[in-house]
């Protein structure tokens, strides 16, 4: 019996030891897999010339796309490219373009890499085909993820997904989706200057890069110590917080996001991690982020902060540029320096900046603002996948109720943004909820000479278009150095707000209907520069409608104030049994007729200065 007991103890000890060793090995393997340097070429598509199907001078390949994203196309040749045979015609996934080949960079001593300017957008995964017609002598074709859309290793995906799907996060996202309209505020030391440095307008700066006012330091390559001098005179009016919170409420904006720290590294809050902030470096000597947070809560507005985590021209060294360039040079990839301080970088490393300033400041904001709703990260640049994940996890671990945007890096955002002043097409399939951020003129920060203000009708059109496609609109103001919102900007926003308050049922809490719009083709907004160059000339007719829906109601939105008979084709017989038709705003019940051509009704009693009207259609079922 004693021997049996002894053997049992030995056996149990052996099993325990084996389990412990297996656990250690598994944990070690996991740590090794997560700590390995991710090879970005794993997501490249490399097609060899010898594997192509050749017909004359046309080469074709079939290949698989693992990750829907934006890609760039490259051709690799041995030796110099002939001037006579230096063009290529490309057809891929319904996209077609022709370009001249040029020597972009050299790899492996004498291999020439030529990169096409046209970008390739893969919407879906699976099989694709590419054909290239060229007389150029090449070795391989490379399809590489665009530098602004890096694809990660997937090592952190499951942990991120569990946080993203948590009850707290999903509840916060639901509130965000229902809000629909927010106020963006770009404001800082650059606001004092108004887009002019030593008599030269930022648009005439001698260096390449964005010409928006908040990029002043970058646009003129201002040395760090010289830029710091701006803080000595930054002394905004004490009424700033109350004024902008009131403006947001007047317009009908349900949330607000302000630049707590932009790329210049200056913080609008009292930071323990840096003295380059409003409390320590300016005459204001107070925390304006906390003041605005309190003002927003008082007005019933959700509060969010913008934080530039990847770019910091004051303390972020070169933004990790040199390290990334070293790897990219060996692969024949151009390293885009935009947004990196290469003229006067701080002496610390970029990693030290993250650990000594960026991570701590994000935590400071989360602790300072316990009811914070959103962190809007920006300037990812050369943030690594692990670092992007750490920012997301830091936010979640401190306050899981805070929503995080896409620009935190890789695929770790809770929602997408379409881009600065960009609205996606109604046909685009997006895997997450989305938001468009836009400006009221052509700059984000205050630019004293930019008087190209978007009219109330233009602003409302962008908003209605975004609503019909199921997104949010984060609309920016750029106060001057004292915190004053340009008068025309404020007036146009308030005029737009009258329509929003009158037709609130068609706005808040709505979602995309099966038909986004009818009438003219959509006018896509494709970036800040696009609108600045082309202006806005769209004319609206009584045949144009945009749709939103909520519960058993469909809202048909018109941007005209034309009275008389209207026909809404998308609500024809068979598209839903109608119970009631009403004009929002005055609540008037309308007579109607539904047939195979559409829903016919008559609109009367519209104010002459109305920006538009909304027809509320109640269906008998959902």
Coordinates of C-alpha atoms in Angstrom, one line a residue:
X1 CA 0.0 0.0 0.0
X2 CA 2.9 2.3 0.9
X3 CA 4.6 1.5 -2.4
X4 CA 1.4 2.2 -4.3
X5 CA 1.0 5.6 -2.6
X6 CA 4.7 6.5 -3.4
X7 CA 4.3 5.5 -7.0
X8 CA 1.1 7.6 -7.3
X9 CA 2.9 10.7 -5.9
X10 CA 5.8 10.2 -8.3
X11 CA 3.4 9.8 -11.2
X12 CA 1.4 12.9 -10.3
X13 CA 4.6 14.9 -9.9
X14 CA 5.7 13.8 -13.3
X15 CA 2.4 14.8 -14.9
X16 CA 2.5 18.2 -13.2
X17 CA 6.1 18.8 -14.4
X18 CA 5.1 17.8 -18.0
X19 CA 2.1 20.1 -18.0
X20 CA 4.2 23.0 -16.6
X21 CA 6.9 22.4 -19.3
X22 CA 4.3 22.3 -22.0
X23 CA 2.8 25.5 -20.7
X24 CA 6.2 27.2 -20.7
X25 CA 7.0 26.0 -24.2
X26 CA 3.6 27.1 -25.5
X27 CA 4.0 30.5 -23.8
X28 CA 7.6 30.9 -25.1
X29 CA 6.4 30.0 -28.7
X30 CA 3.7 32.6 -28.4
X31 CA 6.1 35.2 -27.2
X32 CA 8.6 34.4 -29.9
X33 CA 5.9 34.6 -32.6
X34 CA 4.8 38.0 -31.3
X35 CA 8.3 39.4 -30.8
X36 CA 9.6 38.4 -34.2
X37 CA 10.1 41.2 -36.6
X38 CA 7.2 41.1 -39.1
X39 CA 8.4 40.6 -42.7
X40 CA 6.3 43.0 -44.7
X41 CA 7.1 41.0 -47.9
X42 CA 4.7 38.3 -46.7
X43 CA 1.9 40.4 -48.0
X44 CA 3.5 41.1 -51.4
X45 CA 2.2 39.6 -54.6
X46 CA 5.3 38.8 -56.8
X47 CA 4.7 37.6 -60.3
X48 CA 7.6 36.2 -62.4
X49 CA 7.8 36.9 -66.1
X50 CA 8.6 33.3 -66.9
X51 CA 5.3 32.2 -65.2
X52 CA 3.1 34.5 -67.3
X53 CA 0.7 33.5 -70.1
X54 CA 2.1 35.4 -73.1
X55 CA 0.3 36.6 -76.2
X56 CA 2.4 39.0 -78.3
X57 CA 3.6 41.7 -75.9
X58 CA 0.8 41.0 -73.3
X59 CA 1.6 39.1 -70.2
X60 CA -1.1 37.7 -67.9
X61 CA -1.2 36.1 -64.5
X62 CA -3.8 34.7 -62.1
X63 CA -3.2 35.3 -58.4
X64 CA -4.9 35.4 -55.0
X65 CA -5.6 38.4 -52.9
X66 CA -5.5 37.7 -49.2
X67 CA -6.2 41.2 -47.9
X68 CA -8.5 43.8 -49.4
X69 CA -6.6 47.1 -49.4
X70 CA -4.9 49.7 -51.6
X71 CA -1.8 48.5 -53.4
X72 CA 0.9 49.9 -55.7
X73 CA 2.3 48.2 -58.7
X74 CA 6.0 47.9 -59.5
X75 CA 8.0 46.3 -62.3
X76 CA 11.6 45.1 -61.7
X77 CA 14.0 45.1 -64.7
X78 CA 17.6 44.1 -65.1
X79 CA 19.7 47.0 -66.2
X80 CA 18.6 50.3 -67.7
X81 CA 15.1 50.9 -69.1
X82 CA 15.1 51.6 -72.8
X83 CA 13.8 55.0 -73.8
X84 CA 12.0 53.5 -76.8
X85 CA 10.2 50.7 -74.8
X86 CA 9.4 52.4 -71.5
X87 CA 5.6 52.2 -71.3
X88 CA 3.1 49.6 -70.0
X89 CA -0.6 49.2 -70.2
X90 CA -2.2 47.5 -67.2
X91 CA -5.6 45.9 -66.8
X92 CA -6.6 44.6 -63.4
X93 CA -9.8 44.1 -61.5
X94 CA -11.9 46.4 -63.8
X95 CA -9.1 49.0 -63.6
X96 CA -7.1 50.1 -66.6
X97 CA -4.3 52.5 -67.0
X98 CA -1.2 53.2 -69.1
X99 CA 2.0 54.8 -67.8
X100 CA 5.6 55.4 -68.8
X101 CA 8.2 53.5 -66.8
X102 CA 10.8 55.4 -64.9
X103 CA 13.7 54.4 -62.8
X104 CA 12.5 54.9 -59.2
X105 CA 15.3 53.0 -57.3
X106 CA 18.0 50.4 -57.7
X107 CA 18.1 47.2 -55.7
X108 CA 20.5 44.2 -55.7
X109 CA 23.2 46.3 -57.3
X110 CA 21.7 46.6 -60.8
X111 CA 17.9 45.7 -60.7
X112 CA 15.7 48.7 -61.6
X113 CA 12.4 49.2 -59.8
X114 CA 9.7 51.2 -61.6
X115 CA 6.6 52.2 -59.6
X116 CA 3.3 53.1 -61.2
X117 CA 1.5 56.3 -60.0
X118 CA -1.9 54.7 -60.4
X119 CA -3.1 52.8 -57.3
X120 CA -4.9 49.5 -57.2
X121 CA -7.8 48.9 -54.9
X122 CA -8.8 45.4 -54.1
X123 CA -12.3 45.3 -52.6
X124 CA -12.5 41.5 -52.1
X125 CA -10.3 38.6 -51.4
X126 CA -9.8 35.7 -53.8
X127 CA -8.7 35.2 -57.4
X128 CA -7.7 38.1 -59.5
X129 CA -6.1 38.5 -63.0
X130 CA -3.7 41.1 -64.2
X131 CA -2.5 41.7 -67.8
X132 CA 0.4 44.0 -68.7
X133 CA 1.1 45.0 -72.3
X134 CA 4.7 46.2 -72.7
X135 CA 7.8 45.9 -74.8
X136 CA 10.0 46.6 -71.8
X137 CA 12.4 43.9 -70.7
X138 CA 11.4 43.1 -67.1
X139 CA 11.9 40.2 -64.6
X140 CA 9.1 40.5 -62.1
X141 CA 5.9 42.4 -61.3
X142 CA 5.3 43.3 -57.6
X143 CA 2.0 44.3 -56.1
X144 CA 2.7 45.9 -52.7
X145 CA 0.4 47.3 -50.0
X146 CA 0.3 51.1 -50.1
X147 CA 2.4 52.7 -47.4
X148 CA -0.7 54.4 -45.9
X149 CA -2.5 51.1 -45.7
X150 CA 0.0 48.7 -44.1
X151 CA -1.2 45.1 -43.5
X152 CA -0.2 43.5 -40.2
X153 CA 0.8 40.1 -39.1
X154 CA -2.5 39.2 -37.5
X155 CA -0.7 38.3 -34.2
X156 CA -2.8 40.7 -32.2
X157 CA -6.1 40.3 -34.0
X158 CA -7.9 38.0 -31.6
X159 CA -7.0 40.0 -28.5
X160 CA -8.1 43.2 -30.3
X161 CA -11.3 41.6 -31.4
X162 CA -12.3 40.5 -27.9
X163 CA -11.8 44.2 -26.7
X164 CA -13.7 45.6 -29.7
X165 CA -16.6 43.2 -29.2
X166 CA -16.9 43.9 -25.5
X167 CA -20.2 45.1 -24.2
X168 CA -18.7 48.5 -23.1
X169 CA -17.2 49.1 -26.5
X170 CA -20.2 48.1 -28.5
X171 CA -22.5 50.3 -26.3
X172 CA -20.2 53.2 -26.9
X173 CA -20.1 52.5 -30.7
X174 CA -23.9 52.4 -30.8
X175 CA -24.1 55.8 -29.2
X176 CA -21.4 57.1 -31.7
X177 CA -23.4 55.7 -34.7
X178 CA -26.6 57.3 -33.5
X179 CA -24.9 60.7 -33.1
X180 CA -24.3 61.3 -36.8
X181 CA -22.9 64.8 -36.6
X182 CA -19.8 66.0 -34.6
X183 CA -17.7 69.1 -34.4
X184 CA -14.0 68.9 -35.1
X185 CA -11.7 71.6 -33.8
X186 CA -8.2 72.2 -35.1
X187 CA -6.6 74.7 -32.7
X188 CA -3.2 75.4 -31.3
X189 CA -0.1 77.7 -31.5
X190 CA -0.4 77.8 -35.3
X191 CA -3.8 79.5 -34.9
X192 CA -2.0 82.7 -33.9
X193 CA -0.2 82.9 -37.2
X194 CA -3.2 82.3 -39.4
X195 CA -1.2 80.5 -42.1
X196 CA 1.4 83.2 -42.6
X197 CA 5.0 82.9 -41.4
X198 CA 7.3 86.0 -41.5
X199 CA 5.1 87.6 -44.2
X200 CA 4.9 84.5 -46.5
X201 CA 1.6 82.6 -46.9
X202 CA 1.9 78.9 -46.2
X203 CA 0.7 78.2 -49.8
X204 CA 3.9 79.9 -51.0
X205 CA 6.3 78.1 -48.7
X206 CA 9.4 76.8 -50.5
X207 CA 9.0 73.2 -49.4
X208 CA 6.7 70.4 -50.5
X209 CA 4.0 69.1 -48.2
X210 CA 0.4 70.0 -47.1
X211 CA -0.5 73.7 -47.2
X212 CA -3.1 73.6 -44.4
X213 CA -2.5 76.0 -41.5
X214 CA -1.8 73.5 -38.7
X215 CA 1.2 72.2 -40.7
X216 CA 2.9 75.6 -40.4
X217 CA 6.0 74.2 -38.5
X218 CA 6.5 71.5 -41.2
X219 CA 5.7 73.8 -44.2
X220 CA 8.5 76.3 -43.2
X221 CA 10.8 73.8 -41.5
X222 CA 10.8 76.0 -38.4
X223 CA 13.4 75.0 -35.8
X224 CA 12.0 73.6 -32.6
X225 CA 13.3 76.3 -30.3
X226 CA 12.0 79.1 -32.6
X227 CA 8.6 77.5 -32.8
X228 CA 8.4 77.3 -29.0
X229 CA 8.5 81.1 -28.9
X230 CA 4.8 81.1 -30.2
X231 CA 3.7 79.7 -26.8
X232 CA 4.8 82.9 -25.1
X233 CA 2.0 84.9 -26.7
X234 CA -0.7 82.2 -26.9
X235 CA -3.4 83.6 -24.6
X236 CA -6.9 82.8 -25.8
X237 CA -10.1 84.3 -24.4
X238 CA -11.5 82.6 -21.3
X239 CA -14.9 82.3 -23.0
X240 CA -13.6 79.9 -25.7
X241 CA -14.9 76.7 -24.1
X242 CA -18.5 78.0 -23.5
X243 CA -18.7 79.6 -27.0
X244 CA -17.7 76.6 -29.1
X245 CA -19.8 74.2 -26.9
X246 CA -22.8 76.5 -27.5
X247 CA -22.1 76.7 -31.2
X248 CA -22.0 72.9 -31.4
X249 CA -25.3 72.6 -29.7
X250 CA -26.9 75.2 -31.9
X251 CA -25.9 73.3 -35.0
X252 CA -27.1 70.0 -33.6
X253 CA -23.7 68.4 -33.2
X254 CA -23.8 65.5 -30.8
X255 CA -20.1 65.0 -30.2
X256 CA -16.9 67.1 -30.3
X257 CA -13.3 66.3 -31.0
X258 CA -10.5 68.8 -30.4
X259 CA -6.7 68.6 -31.1
X260 CA -5.4 68.0 -27.6
X261 CA -1.9 67.6 -29.3
X262 CA -1.3 68.0 -33.0
X263 CA 1.8 67.2 -35.0
X264 CA 3.7 70.2 -33.6
X265 CA 3.8 68.4 -30.2
X266 CA 2.0 71.2 -28.2
X267 CA -0.6 70.0 -25.7
X268 CA -3.7 72.0 -24.9
X269 CA -3.9 70.3 -21.5
X270 CA -1.8 70.4 -18.4
X271 CA 0.6 67.5 -19.1
X272 CA 2.9 65.9 -16.5
X273 CA 5.0 64.3 -19.4
X274 CA 5.9 67.6 -21.1
X275 CA 6.2 71.2 -20.3
X276 CA 5.4 72.2 -23.9
X277 CA 1.7 72.6 -23.0
X278 CA -0.8 75.4 -22.4
X279 CA -0.4 75.4 -18.6
X280 CA 3.4 75.5 -18.5
X281 CA 4.4 77.4 -21.6
X282 CA 1.7 80.0 -22.2
X283 CA 0.3 83.0 -20.3
X284 CA -3.1 81.1 -20.2
X285 CA -1.8 78.9 -17.3
X286 CA -4.9 76.7 -17.3
X287 CA -6.1 73.4 -18.8
X288 CA -8.4 74.3 -21.7
X289 CA -9.1 70.7 -22.6
X290 CA -10.7 70.2 -19.2
X291 CA -12.6 73.4 -19.5
X292 CA -14.0 72.4 -22.9
X293 CA -14.8 68.9 -21.6
X294 CA -16.9 70.4 -18.7
X295 CA -18.6 72.8 -21.1
X296 CA -19.6 70.0 -23.4
X297 CA -20.9 67.8 -20.7
X298 CA -23.0 70.7 -19.5
X299 CA -24.5 71.1 -23.0
X300 CA -25.1 67.3 -23.4
X301 CA -22.4 66.9 -26.0
X302 CA -20.1 63.8 -26.0
X303 CA -16.4 64.8 -25.8
X304 CA -13.5 63.4 -27.7
X305 CA -9.8 64.3 -28.2
X306 CA -7.6 64.2 -31.2
X307 CA -4.1 63.0 -30.4
X308 CA -1.2 62.9 -32.9
X309 CA 0.7 59.8 -31.7
X310 CA 3.0 59.0 -34.6
X311 CA 4.1 62.5 -35.5
X312 CA 5.6 64.9 -32.9
X313 CA 7.9 67.5 -34.5
X314 CA 9.0 68.8 -31.1
X315 CA 9.8 65.5 -29.3
X316 CA 9.3 62.6 -31.7
X317 CA 12.8 62.5 -33.2
X318 CA 12.6 61.7 -37.0
X319 CA 9.4 59.8 -36.5
X320 CA 11.3 56.5 -37.0
X321 CA 12.1 57.5 -40.6
X322 CA 15.8 56.4 -40.6
X323 CA 15.0 52.9 -39.3
X324 CA 12.2 52.4 -41.8
X325 CA 14.2 53.8 -44.7
X326 CA 17.0 51.4 -44.1
X327 CA 14.7 48.4 -44.5
X328 CA 12.8 50.0 -47.4
X329 CA 15.9 50.8 -49.4
X330 CA 16.9 47.1 -49.3
X331 CA 13.5 46.2 -50.7
X332 CA 13.2 48.9 -53.3
X333 CA 10.4 50.8 -51.7
X334 CA 10.3 54.6 -51.5
X335 CA 10.1 55.9 -47.9
X336 CA 7.7 58.8 -47.8
X337 CA 9.1 61.6 -45.5
X338 CA 5.8 63.5 -45.3
X339 CA 5.0 64.4 -41.7
X340 CA 8.5 63.6 -40.4
X341 CA 10.8 66.1 -38.8
X342 CA 14.0 65.7 -40.8
X343 CA 15.1 69.4 -40.5
X344 CA 15.5 69.6 -36.7
X345 CA 14.7 66.3 -35.0
X346 CA 14.9 65.9 -31.3
X347 CA 17.9 63.9 -30.0
X348 CA 16.0 61.1 -28.4
X349 CA 14.8 58.0 -30.3
X350 CA 11.3 57.7 -31.6
X351 CA 10.8 54.7 -29.2
X352 CA 11.8 56.9 -26.3
X353 CA 9.3 59.5 -27.4
X354 CA 6.5 56.9 -27.3
X355 CA 7.4 55.6 -23.9
X356 CA 8.2 59.0 -22.3
X357 CA 5.6 61.2 -23.9
X358 CA 2.9 59.6 -26.1
X359 CA 1.8 56.7 -24.0
X360 CA 1.9 58.7 -20.8
X361 CA -0.1 61.6 -22.3
X362 CA -2.8 59.4 -23.6
X363 CA -3.2 57.9 -20.2
X364 CA -3.2 61.4 -18.7
X365 CA -6.1 62.4 -20.9
X366 CA -8.1 59.2 -20.1
X367 CA -7.6 59.9 -16.3
X368 CA -8.3 63.6 -16.7
X369 CA -11.6 63.0 -18.6
X370 CA -13.4 60.1 -17.0
X371 CA -16.4 60.5 -19.4
X372 CA -14.3 60.7 -22.5
X373 CA -16.2 59.2 -25.5
X374 CA -13.6 59.1 -28.3
X375 CA -9.9 59.3 -29.0
X376 CA -9.1 60.3 -32.6
X377 CA -5.5 59.2 -33.3
X378 CA -3.6 60.6 -36.2
X379 CA -0.2 60.7 -37.9
X380 CA 0.5 56.9 -37.8
X381 CA 3.3 57.2 -40.2
X382 CA 5.9 54.6 -39.2
X383 CA 4.2 53.3 -36.0
X384 CA 4.7 49.6 -35.9
X385 CA 1.9 47.0 -35.6
X386 CA 2.8 46.3 -31.9
X387 CA 2.9 50.0 -31.1
X388 CA -0.5 50.7 -32.7
X389 CA -1.9 47.8 -30.7
X390 CA -0.4 49.1 -27.5
X391 CA -2.2 52.5 -28.0
X392 CA -5.5 50.7 -28.5
X393 CA -5.0 48.4 -25.5
X394 CA -3.9 51.3 -23.3
X395 CA -7.2 53.1 -24.0
X396 CA -9.2 49.9 -23.5
X397 CA -7.5 49.0 -20.2
X398 CA -7.9 52.5 -18.8
X399 CA -11.5 53.1 -20.1
X400 CA -13.2 50.4 -22.3
X401 CA -16.0 52.9 -23.0
X402 CA -13.8 55.1 -25.2
X403 CA -14.1 54.6 -29.0
X404 CA -10.9 54.6 -31.1
X405 CA -10.7 55.6 -34.7
X406 CA -8.9 53.9 -37.6
X407 CA -5.8 56.0 -37.6
X408 CA -4.5 54.4 -34.4
X409 CA -2.9 52.1 -37.0
X410 CA -3.2 48.9 -38.9
X411 CA -6.7 47.5 -38.4
X412 CA -7.1 48.3 -34.7
X413 CA -9.7 51.1 -35.0
X414 CA -13.3 50.6 -33.8
X415 CA -14.5 52.3 -37.0
X416 CA -13.2 53.7 -40.3
X417 CA -12.7 57.1 -41.7
X418 CA -13.1 57.8 -45.3
X419 CA -10.3 60.3 -45.3
X420 CA -10.0 64.1 -45.0
X421 CA -12.9 65.6 -47.0
X422 CA -13.6 62.3 -48.7
X423 CA -17.0 60.7 -49.0
X424 CA -17.1 57.0 -50.2
X425 CA -19.2 56.0 -53.2
X426 CA -22.6 54.4 -52.4
X427 CA -21.3 51.2 -54.1
X428 CA -18.3 50.8 -51.8
X429 CA -18.5 47.9 -49.3
X430 CA -16.9 48.9 -46.0
X431 CA -16.3 46.3 -43.3
X432 CA -16.8 48.7 -40.4
X433 CA -18.9 51.7 -39.6
X434 CA -17.3 54.9 -41.0
X435 CA -17.0 58.7 -40.6
X436 CA -16.0 61.5 -42.9
X437 CA -14.1 64.5 -41.4
X438 CA -14.5 67.7 -43.4
X439 CA -13.7 71.4 -43.3
X440 CA -15.9 74.5 -43.6
X441 CA -13.3 76.1 -46.0
X442 CA -10.1 74.6 -47.4
X443 CA -8.0 74.4 -44.2
X444 CA -8.3 72.7 -40.8
X445 CA -6.5 75.2 -38.7
X446 CA -7.1 78.9 -38.9
X447 CA -5.9 80.4 -42.2
X448 CA -6.6 84.1 -42.2
X449 CA -6.8 84.5 -46.0
X450 CA -8.9 81.5 -46.9
X451 CA -12.3 83.0 -47.5
X452 CA -13.6 80.1 -49.6
X453 CA -16.4 79.1 -47.2
X454 CA -18.7 76.3 -48.0
X455 CA -22.3 77.5 -48.1
X456 CA -25.0 76.1 -45.8
X457 CA -26.4 74.2 -48.8
X458 CA -23.1 72.7 -49.7
X459 CA -22.4 71.6 -46.1
X460 CA -25.9 70.2 -45.8
X461 CA -25.5 68.3 -49.1
X462 CA -22.3 66.5 -47.8
X463 CA -24.0 65.7 -44.6
X464 CA -27.2 64.3 -46.2
X465 CA -25.1 62.3 -48.7
X466 CA -23.1 60.8 -45.8
X467 CA -26.4 60.1 -43.9
X468 CA -27.8 58.3 -46.9
X469 CA -24.7 56.1 -47.1
X470 CA -24.9 55.3 -43.3
X471 CA -21.9 57.3 -41.9
X472 CA -21.1 60.1 -39.5
X473 CA -19.9 63.7 -40.4
X474 CA -17.2 65.3 -38.3
X475 CA -17.2 68.9 -39.4
X476 CA -14.3 71.1 -38.5
X477 CA -13.9 74.7 -37.3
X478 CA -10.6 76.5 -37.1
X479 CA -10.7 79.3 -34.4
X480 CA -8.1 82.0 -34.4
X481 CA -5.4 82.4 -31.8
X482 CA -7.9 84.0 -29.3
X483 CA -10.4 81.2 -29.8
X484 CA -12.8 83.1 -32.0
X485 CA -14.6 81.1 -34.7
X486 CA -14.6 83.0 -38.1
X487 CA -18.0 84.7 -38.3
X488 CA -19.0 83.3 -41.8
X489 CA -18.1 79.8 -40.7
X490 CA -20.3 80.0 -37.6
X491 CA -23.2 81.6 -39.5
X492 CA -23.2 78.9 -42.2
X493 CA -23.1 76.2 -39.6
X494 CA -26.0 77.7 -37.7
X495 CA -28.0 78.0 -40.9
X496 CA -27.4 74.4 -41.6
X497 CA -28.3 73.6 -38.0
X498 CA -31.8 75.1 -38.5
X499 CA -32.6 72.4 -41.0
X500 CA -31.1 69.7 -38.8
X501 CA -33.2 70.7 -35.7
X502 CA -36.3 70.8 -37.9
X503 CA -35.7 67.4 -39.4
X504 CA -34.0 65.7 -36.5
X505 CA -36.1 62.5 -36.9
X506 CA -34.5 61.9 -40.3
X507 CA -31.0 62.4 -38.9
X508 CA -30.2 61.0 -35.4
X509 CA -30.4 57.2 -34.9
X510 CA -31.1 56.5 -38.6
X511 CA -29.3 54.1 -40.9
X512 CA -28.9 53.5 -44.6
X513 CA -32.0 52.4 -46.5
X514 CA -31.8 49.8 -49.3
X515 CA -31.7 52.7 -51.8
X516 CA -29.3 55.6 -50.8
X517 CA -30.5 58.1 -53.3
X518 CA -32.3 58.7 -56.6
X519 CA -31.9 61.4 -59.3
X520 CA -28.6 62.8 -60.4
X521 CA -25.4 60.8 -60.0
X522 CA -23.5 61.3 -56.8
X523 CA -20.9 64.1 -56.6
X524 CA -18.0 62.5 -54.8
X525 CA -15.9 64.6 -52.5
X526 CA -12.3 63.4 -53.0
X527 CA -10.1 65.3 -50.6
X528 CA -9.4 68.8 -49.3
X529 CA -7.4 69.8 -52.4
X530 CA -10.1 68.4 -54.8
X531 CA -12.8 70.7 -53.4
X532 CA -10.4 73.7 -53.3
X533 CA -9.5 73.3 -57.0
X534 CA -12.9 72.6 -58.4
X535 CA -15.3 74.4 -56.1
X536 CA -18.9 73.4 -55.9
X537 CA -21.4 73.9 -58.7
X538 CA -24.0 71.2 -58.2
X539 CA -27.6 72.2 -58.9
X540 CA -30.4 70.4 -57.1
X541 CA -33.8 69.5 -58.6
X542 CA -37.1 68.3 -57.3
X543 CA -36.3 64.8 -58.7
X544 CA -33.3 64.3 -56.4
X545 CA -33.9 62.5 -53.1
X546 CA -31.6 60.9 -50.4
X547 CA -33.0 58.3 -48.0
X548 CA -32.5 57.3 -44.4
X549 CA -34.5 54.9 -42.3
X550 CA -35.4 54.2 -38.7
X551 CA -37.7 51.5 -37.4
X552 CA -40.7 51.4 -39.8
X553 CA -40.1 54.8 -41.3
X554 CA -38.3 55.9 -44.5
X555 CA -37.2 59.5 -44.8
X556 CA -37.0 61.1 -48.3
X557 CA -34.7 64.1 -48.2
X558 CA -34.9 66.9 -50.8
X559 CA -32.4 69.8 -51.0
X560 CA -34.9 72.1 -52.8
X561 CA -37.7 74.3 -51.6
X562 CA -39.8 73.8 -54.7
X563 CA -43.5 73.4 -54.0
X564 CA -45.9 71.2 -56.0
X565 CA -46.3 67.6 -57.0
X566 CA -43.3 65.3 -56.4
X567 CA -42.7 61.7 -57.4
X568 CA -40.4 59.5 -55.3
X569 CA -39.6 56.6 -57.6
X570 CA -37.8 54.4 -55.0
X571 CA -41.1 54.1 -53.0
X572 CA -43.1 52.6 -55.9
X573 CA -45.7 49.9 -55.4
X574 CA -44.1 46.8 -54.0
X575 CA -41.4 48.6 -52.1
X576 CA -43.4 48.7 -48.9
X577 CA -47.1 49.2 -47.9
X578 CA -47.5 52.8 -46.9
X579 CA -49.5 53.8 -43.9
X580 CA -48.9 57.5 -43.7
X581 CA -47.0 60.3 -45.5
X582 CA -46.0 63.4 -43.5
X583 CA -43.9 66.6 -44.1
X584 CA -41.4 66.9 -41.3
X585 CA -41.0 70.2 -39.5
X586 CA -44.6 71.3 -39.5
X587 CA -46.0 67.8 -39.0
X588 CA -48.5 68.2 -41.9
X589 CA -50.1 64.9 -43.0
X590 CA -50.0 64.7 -46.8
X591 CA -52.3 63.1 -49.3
X592 CA -50.5 60.5 -51.4
X593 CA -50.8 57.9 -54.1
X594 CA -48.5 54.9 -54.6
X595 CA -48.4 53.1 -58.0
X596 CA -45.9 51.3 -60.2
X597 CA -44.1 54.7 -60.9
X598 CA -43.5 55.7 -57.3
X599 CA -45.0 57.6 -54.4
X600 CA -46.8 60.7 -55.5
X601 CA -47.6 63.6 -53.2
X602 CA -47.8 67.3 -53.1
X603 CA -45.6 69.6 -51.0
X604 CA -46.8 73.1 -50.1
X605 CA -46.1 75.7 -47.4
X606 CA -42.3 75.6 -47.5
X607 CA -40.4 78.7 -46.3
X608 CA -38.8 80.6 -49.1
X609 CA -35.3 80.4 -47.5
X610 CA -35.6 76.6 -46.6
X611 CA -32.5 74.6 -47.5
X612 CA -34.8 71.6 -48.2
X613 CA -37.5 69.4 -46.8
X614 CA -38.1 65.8 -45.6
X615 CA -41.0 63.5 -46.4
X616 CA -41.5 61.0 -43.6
X617 CA -43.1 57.8 -44.9
X618 CA -44.5 55.3 -42.4
X619 CA -44.7 51.7 -43.5
X620 CA -47.2 49.2 -42.2
X621 CA -44.4 46.8 -41.4
X622 CA -40.6 46.9 -41.1

